[in-house]
Tab-separated table of C-alpha atoms in Angstrom:
chain	number	residue	atom	x	y	z
U	1	MET	CA	123.141	38.823	-48.247
U	2	GLN	CA	126.200	40.438	-46.676
U	3	LYS	CA	129.514	40.268	-48.495
U	4	ALA	CA	132.314	38.542	-46.546
U	5	ALA	CA	135.101	40.859	-45.445
U	6	ALA	CA	138.434	40.432	-47.163
U	7	SER	CA	141.115	38.886	-45.006
U	8	THR	CA	143.634	41.378	-43.669
U	9	LEU	CA	147.323	40.915	-44.380
U	10	GLN	CA	149.610	41.804	-41.505
U	11	THR	CA	153.203	41.659	-40.358
U	12	ILE	CA	154.727	42.091	-36.915
U	13	THR	CA	156.912	45.081	-36.091
U	14	ALA	CA	158.809	46.211	-32.995
U	15	ASN	CA	161.974	48.005	-31.970
U	16	ARG	CA	165.186	46.096	-31.351
U	17	LEU	CA	166.062	46.586	-27.700
U	18	SER	CA	169.834	46.855	-28.204
U	19	ASP	CA	169.707	49.917	-30.469
U	20	GLY	CA	166.072	50.986	-30.983
U	21	ILE	CA	166.045	50.169	-34.703
U	22	VAL	CA	162.656	49.289	-36.218
U	23	VAL	CA	162.476	45.574	-37.024
U	24	PHE	CA	160.003	43.175	-38.603
U	25	LEU	CA	159.381	39.486	-38.081
U	26	GLY	CA	161.052	37.652	-40.950
U	27	ALA	CA	161.696	34.087	-42.038
U	28	HIS	CA	162.583	31.543	-39.375
U	29	ASP	CA	161.293	33.965	-36.687
U	30	ARG	CA	164.304	36.255	-37.166
U	31	TRP	CA	163.968	40.003	-36.683
U	32	VAL	CA	164.934	41.876	-39.854
U	33	GLU	CA	165.467	45.587	-40.504
U	34	ARG	CA	163.923	45.694	-43.983
U	35	ILE	CA	160.183	45.385	-44.423
U	36	SER	CA	160.883	43.754	-47.783
U	37	GLU	CA	162.176	40.761	-45.779
U	38	ALA	CA	159.172	40.648	-43.425
U	39	ARG	CA	156.798	37.705	-43.410
U	40	VAL	CA	153.165	38.450	-44.210
U	41	PHE	CA	150.442	36.736	-42.207
U	42	GLU	CA	146.833	36.215	-43.191
U	43	GLY	CA	144.003	35.089	-40.983
U	44	PRO	CA	143.445	35.281	-37.237
U	45	GLU	CA	145.303	32.067	-36.388
U	46	ALA	CA	148.461	33.005	-38.322
U	47	ILE	CA	148.466	36.526	-36.907
U	48	ALA	CA	147.948	35.224	-33.342
U	49	ALA	CA	150.865	32.803	-33.756
U	50	ALA	CA	153.119	35.576	-35.122
U	51	THR	CA	152.094	37.885	-32.291
U	52	ALA	CA	153.016	35.137	-29.814
U	53	VAL	CA	156.508	34.962	-31.368
U	54	GLY	CA	156.797	38.716	-30.883
U	55	GLU	CA	155.664	38.520	-27.278
U	56	ALA	CA	158.208	35.755	-26.564
U	57	ALA	CA	160.996	37.913	-28.054
U	58	ASN	CA	159.746	40.822	-25.958
U	59	ARG	CA	159.961	38.717	-22.778
U	60	ALA	CA	163.467	37.588	-23.826
U	61	ARG	CA	164.423	41.284	-24.169
U	62	ILE	CA	165.347	41.005	-27.825
U	63	ILE	CA	162.729	43.468	-29.036
U	64	LEU	CA	160.362	45.942	-27.423
U	65	GLY	CA	156.678	46.575	-28.072
U	66	PRO	CA	155.763	44.108	-30.826
U	67	TYR	CA	152.488	44.670	-32.634
U	68	ALA	CA	150.748	43.696	-35.856
U	69	ILE	CA	150.388	46.190	-38.698
U	70	ASP	CA	148.197	46.037	-41.775
U	71	VAL	CA	150.100	45.674	-45.042
U	72	THR	CA	149.441	45.223	-48.720
U	73	THR	CA	151.765	43.363	-51.042
U	74	GLY	CA	153.747	45.276	-53.627
U	75	PRO	CA	156.356	44.318	-56.216
U	76	ARG	CA	159.108	44.605	-53.583
U	77	GLY	CA	157.260	42.961	-50.706
U	78	PRO	CA	154.981	44.176	-47.941
U	79	VAL	CA	153.913	47.830	-47.835
U	80	PRO	CA	152.355	49.298	-44.673
U	81	VAL	CA	148.846	50.682	-45.035
U	82	ARG	CA	149.011	53.426	-42.391
U	83	PHE	CA	151.182	56.516	-42.857
U	84	ARG	CA	152.825	56.125	-39.427
U	85	GLU	CA	153.972	52.629	-40.314
U	86	LYS	CA	155.260	53.783	-43.714
U	87	ILE	CA	157.526	56.248	-41.903
U	88	ARG	CA	158.732	53.500	-39.545
U	89	ALA	CA	159.428	51.193	-42.495
U	90	PHE	CA	160.854	53.609	-45.052
U	91	GLY	CA	162.269	56.532	-43.075
U	92	PRO	CA	161.612	60.241	-42.603
U	93	THR	CA	159.293	62.233	-44.811
U	94	ALA	CA	161.567	65.303	-44.917
U	95	ARG	CA	164.519	65.525	-47.253
U	96	THR	CA	167.471	65.252	-44.913
U	97	ASP	CA	169.673	67.260	-47.289
U	98	VAL	CA	167.549	70.411	-46.827
U	99	VAL	CA	166.357	70.149	-43.226
U	100	ALA	CA	167.875	72.883	-41.044
U	101	PRO	CA	170.337	71.358	-38.573
U	102	ALA	CA	170.074	71.977	-34.847
U	103	PHE	CA	171.765	74.887	-33.061
U	104	GLY	CA	171.672	77.306	-35.991
U	105	GLU	CA	174.359	75.653	-38.101
U	106	SER	CA	174.246	76.521	-41.781
U	107	VAL	CA	172.928	74.217	-44.471
U	108	ALA	CA	175.840	74.818	-46.842
U	109	ALA	CA	175.782	72.626	-49.909
């Protein structure tokens, strides 16, 4: 007998068209900047409905490129599974206080 696959948890992400900021689908179909405020969807029907909300916002030119991402739930809300999505949700992986600036400027502390 084959074991049933666990249901995948997902949220919808995109970029806000006005400024390019990463956003997530939150409560009341609002686009929020913090993944901690993102709604989590489970099951094909819920994910399809959430994706449809994203596509409607894309057509209305509110956001650009909506897509579903796999998440787990943590103590502070959803956490992306894939590394790429973690960067989109939580920011750069380099310490910005030690990254060499452009055009040869010094990194004086």
